[in-house]
PDB file of C-alpha atoms in Angstrom:
ATOM      1  CA  UNK Q   1     -72.981-174.826  92.045  1.00  0.00           C
ATOM      2  CA  UNK Q   2     -72.843-173.651  88.473  1.00  0.00           C
ATOM      3  CA  UNK Q   3     -72.686-169.987  89.521  1.00  0.00           C
ATOM      4  CA  UNK Q   4     -74.610-166.863  88.672  1.00  0.00           C
ATOM      5  CA  UNK Q   5     -74.061-167.357  84.953  1.00  0.00           C
ATOM      6  CA  UNK Q   6     -76.397-170.357  85.105  1.00  0.00           C
ATOM      7  CA  UNK Q   7     -79.252-168.089  86.278  1.00  0.00           C
ATOM      8  CA  UNK Q   8     -79.579-166.608  82.787  1.00  0.00           C
ATOM      9  CA  UNK Q   9     -79.990-170.080  81.254  1.00  0.00           C
ATOM     10  CA  UNK Q  10     -82.516-171.051  83.909  1.00  0.00           C
ATOM     11  CA  UNK Q  11     -84.547-167.868  83.492  1.00  0.00           C
ATOM     12  CA  UNK Q  12     -84.417-168.129  79.697  1.00  0.00           C
ATOM     13  CA  UNK Q  13     -86.000-171.570  79.901  1.00  0.00           C
ATOM     14  CA  UNK Q  14     -88.877-170.104  81.939  1.00  0.00           C
ATOM     15  CA  UNK Q  15     -89.129-167.112  79.604  1.00  0.00           C
ATOM     16  CA  UNK Q  16     -89.272-169.234  76.440  1.00  0.00           C
ATOM     17  CA  UNK Q  17     -91.514-171.983  77.832  1.00  0.00           C
ATOM     18  CA  UNK Q  18     -95.237-172.284  78.322  1.00  0.00           C
ATOM     19  CA  UNK Q  19     -95.202-170.643  81.766  1.00  0.00           C
ATOM     20  CA  UNK Q  20     -98.128-168.453  82.827  1.00  0.00           C
ATOM     21  CA  UNK Q  21     -97.919-164.779  81.948  1.00  0.00           C
ATOM     22  CA  UNK Q  22     -96.787-163.476  85.429  1.00  0.00           C
ATOM     23  CA  UNK Q  23     -93.839-165.900  85.474  1.00  0.00           C
ATOM     24  CA  UNK Q  24     -92.705-164.792  82.019  1.00  0.00           C
ATOM     25  CA  UNK Q  25     -92.772-161.125  83.058  1.00  0.00           C
ATOM     26  CA  UNK Q  26     -90.796-161.890  86.204  1.00  0.00           C
ATOM     27  CA  UNK Q  27     -88.279-163.968  84.261  1.00  0.00           C
ATOM     28  CA  UNK Q  28     -87.855-161.211  81.663  1.00  0.00           C
ATOM     29  CA  UNK Q  29     -87.238-158.635  84.412  1.00  0.00           C
ATOM     30  CA  UNK Q  30     -84.721-160.949  86.080  1.00  0.00           C
ATOM     31  CA  UNK Q  31     -82.868-161.498  82.799  1.00  0.00           C
ATOM     32  CA  UNK Q  32     -82.660-157.735  82.205  1.00  0.00           C
ATOM     33  CA  UNK Q  33     -81.389-157.248  85.754  1.00  0.00           C
ATOM     34  CA  UNK Q  34     -78.714-159.941  85.418  1.00  0.00           C
ATOM     35  CA  UNK Q  35     -77.504-158.444  82.127  1.00  0.00           C
ATOM     36  CA  UNK Q  36     -76.833-155.045  83.756  1.00  0.00           C
ATOM     37  CA  UNK Q  37     -73.251-153.950  82.905  1.00  0.00           C
ATOM     38  CA  UNK Q  38     -72.013-153.839  86.505  1.00  0.00           C
ATOM     39  CA  UNK Q  39     -68.483-152.650  87.179  1.00  0.00           C
ATOM     40  CA  UNK Q  40     -66.832-153.523  90.483  1.00  0.00           C
ATOM     41  CA  UNK Q  41     -65.820-150.589  92.685  1.00  0.00           C
ATOM     42  CA  UNK Q  42     -62.205-149.502  92.815  1.00  0.00           C
ATOM     43  CA  UNK Q  43     -60.088-151.189  95.448  1.00  0.00           C
ATOM     44  CA  UNK Q  44     -59.141-149.400  98.643  1.00  0.00           C
ATOM     45  CA  UNK Q  45     -56.168-147.057  98.631  1.00  0.00           C
ATOM     46  CA  UNK Q  46     -52.996-148.487 100.093  1.00  0.00           C
ATOM     47  CA  UNK Q  47     -52.191-146.915 103.445  1.00  0.00           C
ATOM     48  CA  UNK Q  48     -48.562-146.635 104.512  1.00  0.00           C
ATOM     49  CA  UNK Q  49     -47.569-146.007 108.094  1.00  0.00           C
ATOM     50  CA  UNK Q  50     -44.229-144.533 109.020  1.00  0.00           C
ATOM     51  CA  UNK Q  51     -42.393-144.909 112.321  1.00  0.00           C
ATOM     52  CA  UNK Q  52     -40.132-142.098 113.535  1.00  0.00           C
ATOM     53  CA  UNK Q  53     -36.765-143.161 114.970  1.00  0.00           C
ATOM     54  CA  UNK Q  54     -36.508-142.155 118.628  1.00  0.00           C
ATOM     55  CA  UNK Q  55     -32.798-141.424 118.326  1.00  0.00           C
ATOM     56  CA  UNK Q  56     -32.218-139.652 114.986  1.00  0.00           C
ATOM     57  CA  UNK Q  57     -35.753-138.765 113.858  1.00  0.00           C
ATOM     58  CA  UNK Q  58     -35.561-140.610 110.521  1.00  0.00           C
ATOM     59  CA  UNK Q  59     -38.863-142.049 109.296  1.00  0.00           C
ATOM     60  CA  UNK Q  60     -39.010-145.712 108.265  1.00  0.00           C
ATOM     61  CA  UNK Q  61     -41.893-147.772 106.931  1.00  0.00           C
ATOM     62  CA  UNK Q  62     -43.714-149.681 109.613  1.00  0.00           C
ATOM     63  CA  UNK Q  63     -42.323-153.212 109.593  1.00  0.00           C
ATOM     64  CA  UNK Q  64     -38.850-152.099 108.443  1.00  0.00           C
ATOM     65  CA  UNK Q  65     -37.927-150.493 111.755  1.00  0.00           C
ATOM     66  CA  UNK Q  66     -36.405-151.863 114.963  1.00  0.00           C
ATOM     67  CA  UNK Q  67     -37.946-151.720 118.430  1.00  0.00           C
ATOM     68  CA  UNK Q  68     -36.405-152.127 121.859  1.00  0.00           C
ATOM     69  CA  UNK Q  69     -37.732-151.291 125.316  1.00  0.00           C
ATOM     70  CA  UNK Q  70     -40.708-149.391 123.895  1.00  0.00           C
ATOM     71  CA  UNK Q  71     -38.617-147.198 121.566  1.00  0.00           C
ATOM     72  CA  UNK Q  72     -38.608-147.345 117.759  1.00  0.00           C
ATOM     73  CA  UNK Q  73     -35.373-147.019 115.772  1.00  0.00           C
ATOM     74  CA  UNK Q  74     -34.402-146.869 112.103  1.00  0.00           C
ATOM     75  CA  UNK Q  75     -31.250-149.022 112.458  1.00  0.00           C
ATOM     76  CA  UNK Q  76     -29.252-151.098 114.945  1.00  0.00           C
ATOM     77  CA  UNK Q  77     -26.734-148.236 114.969  1.00  0.00           C
ATOM     78  CA  UNK Q  78     -29.325-145.958 116.606  1.00  0.00           C
ATOM     79  CA  UNK Q  79     -30.158-148.671 119.147  1.00  0.00           C
ATOM     80  CA  UNK Q  80     -26.444-148.834 120.055  1.00  0.00           C
ATOM     81  CA  UNK Q  81     -26.219-145.060 120.466  1.00  0.00           C
ATOM     82  CA  UNK Q  82     -29.268-145.007 122.737  1.00  0.00           C
ATOM     83  CA  UNK Q  83     -27.870-147.969 124.681  1.00  0.00           C
ATOM     84  CA  UNK Q  84     -24.720-145.915 125.357  1.00  0.00           C
ATOM     85  CA  UNK Q  85     -26.855-143.486 127.410  1.00  0.00           C
ATOM     86  CA  UNK Q  86     -28.687-146.356 129.207  1.00  0.00           C
ATOM     87  CA  UNK Q  87     -31.887-145.930 127.148  1.00  0.00           C
ATOM     88  CA  UNK Q  88     -32.756-142.687 128.926  1.00  0.00           C
ATOM     89  CA  UNK Q  89     -36.133-141.582 127.454  1.00  0.00           C
ATOM     90  CA  UNK Q  90     -35.176-137.904 127.310  1.00  0.00           C
ATOM     91  CA  UNK Q  91     -31.878-138.576 125.498  1.00  0.00           C
ATOM     92  CA  UNK Q  92     -31.789-138.135 121.736  1.00  0.00           C
ATOM     93  CA  UNK Q  93     -29.259-137.307 119.062  1.00  0.00           C
ATOM     94  CA  UNK Q  94     -28.035-133.734 119.059  1.00  0.00           C
ATOM     95  CA  UNK Q  95     -30.408-131.339 117.268  1.00  0.00           C
ATOM     96  CA  UNK Q  96     -33.490-133.588 117.559  1.00  0.00           C
TER      97      UNK Q  96
END
């Protein structure tokens, strides 16, 4: 349809015409309501999720990481190092 902007034209025709008194009052109230200076709410904040590398502990953005056998890694290099110890869950890089 013509959209909400058309409502003002439609109500103005009722307001200016020979409509009974109650209709004119309702139309005037509707016109005032539609002319309210409404501002849309601010958009939602962007949420970023980080994934911690199982092997070295580096954090990467979700979607930029690698996964294998239920483990998350920051690079293929870390996958290779974990593969060298047969993907043992308790094995990690030294100091982690």
